[in-house]
């Protein structure tokens, strides 16, 4: 258990933490382009959105995806490991399209591509943070909260948010993949 929890508490460079906030910036850009005429959300709703999203996704998932699976997949190199974890992560969510879930509104190929882009970017953050999971959890949380905020504030629906954000996430993934291929090193102890 400590092997999974310790990386959550591990420090990472401030730049890694700053990049982990990127999905909130993407949500703001998408929301601004869609109009600022939607309702604002109260601090209580915002805290509920953050708390529910933290517990229902990023915290548990990232202990598994980047805390457990990614370090074991790095024998094939960081790019292939990131791609493999991204594909498994996207497939993990596939049953949500057969259940009464908000995910059903999102076209699965767009979701799949977004998750793979996230995996490439999050693997770069993981490597740059020497295996720290805190920034990874923050990135994942910001992505989920960003989409939730766009929906609650009536700026756009999840499907449109994913579609509009994918080029931005794709660009980040290309940059992350280049860095993973050309300069990143596998964190010590992974």
mmCIF file of C-alpha atoms in Angstrom:
data_model
loop_
_atom_site.group_PDB
_atom_site.id
_atom_site.type_symbol
_atom_site.label_atom_id
_atom_site.label_comp_id
_atom_site.label_asym_id
_atom_site.label_seq_id
_atom_site.Cartn_x
_atom_site.Cartn_y
_atom_site.Cartn_z
ATOM 1 C CA UNK A 1 0.000 0.000 0.000
ATOM 2 C CA UNK A 2 2.761 2.463 0.857
ATOM 3 C CA UNK A 3 4.328 1.845 -2.575
ATOM 4 C CA UNK A 4 1.137 3.298 -4.090
ATOM 5 C CA UNK A 5 0.440 6.011 -1.511
ATOM 6 C CA UNK A 6 3.993 7.358 -1.149
ATOM 7 C CA UNK A 7 4.088 8.719 -4.737
ATOM 8 C CA UNK A 8 0.928 10.728 -3.946
ATOM 9 C CA UNK A 9 2.848 12.602 -1.269
ATOM 10 C CA UNK A 10 6.095 12.886 -3.242
ATOM 11 C CA UNK A 11 7.146 16.379 -4.223
ATOM 12 C CA UNK A 12 7.404 17.450 -7.845
ATOM 13 C CA UNK A 13 8.837 20.562 -9.526
ATOM 14 C CA UNK A 14 6.505 23.569 -9.534
ATOM 15 C CA UNK A 15 6.388 23.509 -13.340
ATOM 16 C CA UNK A 16 4.909 20.004 -13.253
ATOM 17 C CA UNK A 17 2.217 21.210 -10.826
ATOM 18 C CA UNK A 18 1.503 24.202 -13.070
ATOM 19 C CA UNK A 19 1.143 21.987 -16.148
ATOM 20 C CA UNK A 20 -1.198 19.734 -14.170
ATOM 21 C CA UNK A 21 -3.682 22.634 -14.141
ATOM 22 C CA UNK A 22 -3.809 22.684 -17.967
ATOM 23 C CA UNK A 23 -7.254 21.023 -18.215
ATOM 24 C CA UNK A 24 -8.819 23.872 -16.218
ATOM 25 C CA UNK A 25 -7.274 26.358 -18.632
ATOM 26 C CA UNK A 26 -8.680 24.324 -21.536
ATOM 27 C CA UNK A 27 -12.147 24.370 -19.902
ATOM 28 C CA UNK A 28 -11.942 28.139 -19.445
ATOM 29 C CA UNK A 29 -10.937 28.606 -23.105
ATOM 30 C CA UNK A 30 -13.771 26.341 -24.294
ATOM 31 C CA UNK A 31 -16.218 28.071 -21.932
ATOM 32 C CA UNK A 32 -15.120 31.533 -23.038
ATOM 33 C CA UNK A 33 -15.489 30.602 -26.710
ATOM 34 C CA UNK A 34 -18.949 29.156 -26.029
ATOM 35 C CA UNK A 35 -20.094 32.329 -24.179
ATOM 36 C CA UNK A 36 -19.965 33.596 -20.670
ATOM 37 C CA UNK A 37 -23.743 33.959 -20.444
ATOM 38 C CA UNK A 38 -24.366 30.717 -18.571
ATOM 39 C CA UNK A 39 -25.135 30.739 -14.861
ATOM 40 C CA UNK A 40 -22.312 30.850 -12.372
ATOM 41 C CA UNK A 41 -21.925 28.050 -9.879
ATOM 42 C CA UNK A 42 -21.901 28.551 -6.135
ATOM 43 C CA UNK A 43 -18.884 27.712 -3.986
ATOM 44 C CA UNK A 44 -20.870 24.826 -2.473
ATOM 45 C CA UNK A 45 -21.577 23.348 -5.905
ATOM 46 C CA UNK A 46 -17.934 23.888 -6.902
ATOM 47 C CA UNK A 47 -16.655 22.091 -3.775
ATOM 48 C CA UNK A 48 -19.140 19.266 -4.315
ATOM 49 C CA UNK A 49 -17.996 18.968 -7.938
ATOM 50 C CA UNK A 50 -14.349 18.767 -6.851
ATOM 51 C CA UNK A 51 -14.999 16.349 -3.969
ATOM 52 C CA UNK A 52 -17.184 13.959 -5.944
ATOM 53 C CA UNK A 53 -14.811 13.950 -8.897
ATOM 54 C CA UNK A 54 -11.761 13.381 -6.707
ATOM 55 C CA UNK A 55 -13.298 10.342 -5.041
ATOM 56 C CA UNK A 56 -15.068 8.904 -8.094
ATOM 57 C CA UNK A 57 -12.156 9.007 -10.502
ATOM 58 C CA UNK A 58 -8.738 10.596 -10.231
ATOM 59 C CA UNK A 59 -7.632 9.452 -6.799
ATOM 60 C CA UNK A 60 -8.397 5.748 -7.219
ATOM 61 C CA UNK A 61 -7.784 5.557 -10.937
ATOM 62 C CA UNK A 62 -4.388 7.224 -10.811
ATOM 63 C CA UNK A 63 -3.177 4.940 -8.046
ATOM 64 C CA UNK A 64 -3.936 2.152 -10.520
ATOM 65 C CA UNK A 65 -3.011 3.663 -13.883
ATOM 66 C CA UNK A 66 0.099 5.714 -13.096
ATOM 67 C CA UNK A 67 0.880 4.311 -9.633
ATOM 68 C CA UNK A 68 0.735 0.612 -10.490
ATOM 69 C CA UNK A 69 0.384 -0.109 -14.222
ATOM 70 C CA UNK A 70 2.614 2.551 -15.798
ATOM 71 C CA UNK A 71 5.789 1.716 -13.814
ATOM 72 C CA UNK A 72 5.357 -1.947 -14.774
ATOM 73 C CA UNK A 73 4.895 -1.096 -18.457
ATOM 74 C CA UNK A 74 7.998 1.087 -18.844
ATOM 75 C CA UNK A 75 10.218 -1.815 -19.916
ATOM 76 C CA UNK A 76 9.063 -1.130 -23.469
ATOM 77 C CA UNK A 77 9.880 2.576 -23.167
ATOM 78 C CA UNK A 78 7.854 5.536 -21.994
ATOM 79 C CA UNK A 79 5.992 6.203 -25.256
ATOM 80 C CA UNK A 80 4.720 2.656 -25.652
ATOM 81 C CA UNK A 81 3.954 2.440 -21.927
ATOM 82 C CA UNK A 82 1.936 5.681 -22.073
ATOM 83 C CA UNK A 83 0.078 4.518 -25.164
ATOM 84 C CA UNK A 84 -0.655 1.095 -23.638
ATOM 85 C CA UNK A 85 -1.941 2.566 -20.378
ATOM 86 C CA UNK A 86 -4.073 5.039 -22.362
ATOM 87 C CA UNK A 87 -5.693 2.277 -24.411
ATOM 88 C CA UNK A 88 -6.381 0.144 -21.313
ATOM 89 C CA UNK A 89 -7.733 3.216 -19.487
ATOM 90 C CA UNK A 90 -10.073 4.092 -22.368
ATOM 91 C CA UNK A 91 -11.295 0.496 -22.647
ATOM 92 C CA UNK A 92 -11.847 0.420 -18.863
ATOM 93 C CA UNK A 93 -14.480 3.148 -19.321
ATOM 94 C CA UNK A 94 -16.236 1.460 -22.265
ATOM 95 C CA UNK A 95 -18.959 -0.208 -20.114
ATOM 96 C CA UNK A 96 -20.191 3.288 -19.200
ATOM 97 C CA UNK A 97 -21.620 3.545 -22.728
ATOM 98 C CA UNK A 98 -23.920 0.587 -22.007
ATOM 99 C CA UNK A 99 -25.131 1.951 -18.660
ATOM 100 C CA UNK A 100 -27.323 4.965 -17.917
ATOM 101 C CA UNK A 101 -24.274 7.199 -17.562
ATOM 102 C CA UNK A 102 -23.467 10.793 -18.573
ATOM 103 C CA UNK A 103 -20.595 9.329 -20.603
ATOM 104 C CA UNK A 104 -23.133 8.051 -23.142
ATOM 105 C CA UNK A 105 -23.511 11.631 -24.425
ATOM 106 C CA UNK A 106 -19.863 11.667 -25.525
ATOM 107 C CA UNK A 107 -18.943 9.967 -28.791
ATOM 108 C CA UNK A 108 -16.724 7.077 -27.692
ATOM 109 C CA UNK A 109 -14.048 7.599 -30.389
ATOM 110 C CA UNK A 110 -13.619 11.203 -29.169
ATOM 111 C CA UNK A 111 -13.448 10.001 -25.560
ATOM 112 C CA UNK A 112 -10.962 7.262 -26.524
ATOM 113 C CA UNK A 113 -8.698 9.740 -28.336
ATOM 114 C CA UNK A 114 -8.909 12.201 -25.428
ATOM 115 C CA UNK A 115 -7.968 9.549 -22.876
ATOM 116 C CA UNK A 116 -4.982 8.417 -24.955
ATOM 117 C CA UNK A 117 -3.890 12.071 -25.273
ATOM 118 C CA UNK A 118 -4.272 12.448 -21.510
ATOM 119 C CA UNK A 119 -2.179 9.325 -20.962
ATOM 120 C CA UNK A 120 0.655 10.669 -23.104
ATOM 121 C CA UNK A 121 0.577 14.032 -21.308
ATOM 122 C CA UNK A 122 0.195 12.512 -17.845
ATOM 123 C CA UNK A 123 3.082 10.121 -18.477
ATOM 124 C CA UNK A 124 5.271 13.112 -19.363
ATOM 125 C CA UNK A 125 4.180 14.828 -16.135
ATOM 126 C CA UNK A 126 4.860 11.602 -14.225
ATOM 127 C CA UNK A 127 8.367 11.345 -15.700
ATOM 128 C CA UNK A 128 9.104 15.063 -15.211
ATOM 129 C CA UNK A 129 7.890 14.770 -11.605
ATOM 130 C CA UNK A 130 10.123 11.735 -10.969
ATOM 131 C CA UNK A 131 7.118 9.474 -10.450
ATOM 132 C CA UNK A 132 5.080 11.829 -8.262
ATOM 133 C CA UNK A 133 1.356 11.079 -8.518
ATOM 134 C CA UNK A 134 0.047 14.283 -6.920
ATOM 135 C CA UNK A 135 0.256 16.329 -10.143
ATOM 136 C CA UNK A 136 -1.265 13.430 -12.087
ATOM 137 C CA UNK A 137 -4.269 13.311 -9.753
ATOM 138 C CA UNK A 138 -4.593 17.107 -10.093
ATOM 139 C CA UNK A 139 -4.472 16.886 -13.922
ATOM 140 C CA UNK A 140 -7.154 14.174 -13.989
ATOM 141 C CA UNK A 141 -9.264 16.072 -11.445
ATOM 142 C CA UNK A 142 -8.981 19.314 -13.423
ATOM 143 C CA UNK A 143 -10.077 17.523 -16.597
ATOM 144 C CA UNK A 144 -13.160 16.054 -14.905
ATOM 145 C CA UNK A 145 -14.041 19.239 -13.014
ATOM 146 C CA UNK A 146 -13.520 21.332 -16.146
ATOM 147 C CA UNK A 147 -16.094 19.332 -18.092
ATOM 148 C CA UNK A 148 -18.444 19.358 -15.093
ATOM 149 C CA UNK A 149 -18.136 23.135 -14.793
ATOM 150 C CA UNK A 150 -18.861 23.590 -18.504
ATOM 151 C CA UNK A 151 -22.029 21.526 -18.149
ATOM 152 C CA UNK A 152 -23.279 23.016 -14.867
ATOM 153 C CA UNK A 153 -22.637 26.566 -16.051
ATOM 154 C CA UNK A 154 -24.525 25.700 -19.248
ATOM 155 C CA UNK A 155 -21.658 26.794 -21.460
ATOM 156 C CA UNK A 156 -21.724 23.466 -23.304
ATOM 157 C CA UNK A 157 -22.486 19.780 -22.926
ATOM 158 C CA UNK A 158 -19.849 17.092 -22.270
ATOM 159 C CA UNK A 159 -19.879 15.834 -25.854
ATOM 160 C CA UNK A 160 -19.176 19.289 -27.269
ATOM 161 C CA UNK A 161 -16.588 19.999 -24.577
ATOM 162 C CA UNK A 162 -14.666 16.837 -25.453
ATOM 163 C CA UNK A 163 -14.884 17.567 -29.185
ATOM 164 C CA UNK A 164 -13.726 21.175 -28.824
ATOM 165 C CA UNK A 165 -10.934 20.365 -26.360
ATOM 166 C CA UNK A 166 -9.472 17.412 -28.286
ATOM 167 C CA UNK A 167 -7.273 19.527 -30.617
ATOM 168 C CA UNK A 168 -5.772 21.277 -27.580
ATOM 169 C CA UNK A 169 -5.183 17.988 -25.768
ATOM 170 C CA UNK A 170 -3.862 16.456 -28.994
ATOM 171 C CA UNK A 171 -1.306 19.243 -29.307
ATOM 172 C CA UNK A 172 -0.209 18.724 -25.696
ATOM 173 C CA UNK A 173 0.034 14.971 -26.329
ATOM 174 C CA UNK A 174 2.218 15.469 -29.400
ATOM 175 C CA UNK A 175 4.581 17.687 -27.397
ATOM 176 C CA UNK A 176 4.562 15.204 -24.503
ATOM 177 C CA UNK A 177 5.221 12.274 -26.828
ATOM 178 C CA UNK A 178 8.150 14.102 -28.399
ATOM 179 C CA UNK A 179 9.633 14.781 -24.989
ATOM 180 C CA UNK A 180 9.013 11.184 -23.856
ATOM 181 C CA UNK A 181 10.720 9.873 -26.997
ATOM 182 C CA UNK A 182 13.664 12.267 -27.010
ATOM 183 C CA UNK A 183 14.528 13.269 -23.479
ATOM 184 C CA UNK A 184 12.475 11.782 -20.678
ATOM 185 C CA UNK A 185 13.910 9.233 -18.322
ATOM 186 C CA UNK A 186 12.004 6.617 -16.387
ATOM 187 C CA UNK A 187 11.725 7.743 -12.764
ATOM 188 C CA UNK A 188 14.019 5.979 -10.326
ATOM 189 C CA UNK A 189 12.307 3.219 -8.383
ATOM 190 C CA UNK A 190 9.762 2.561 -11.115
#
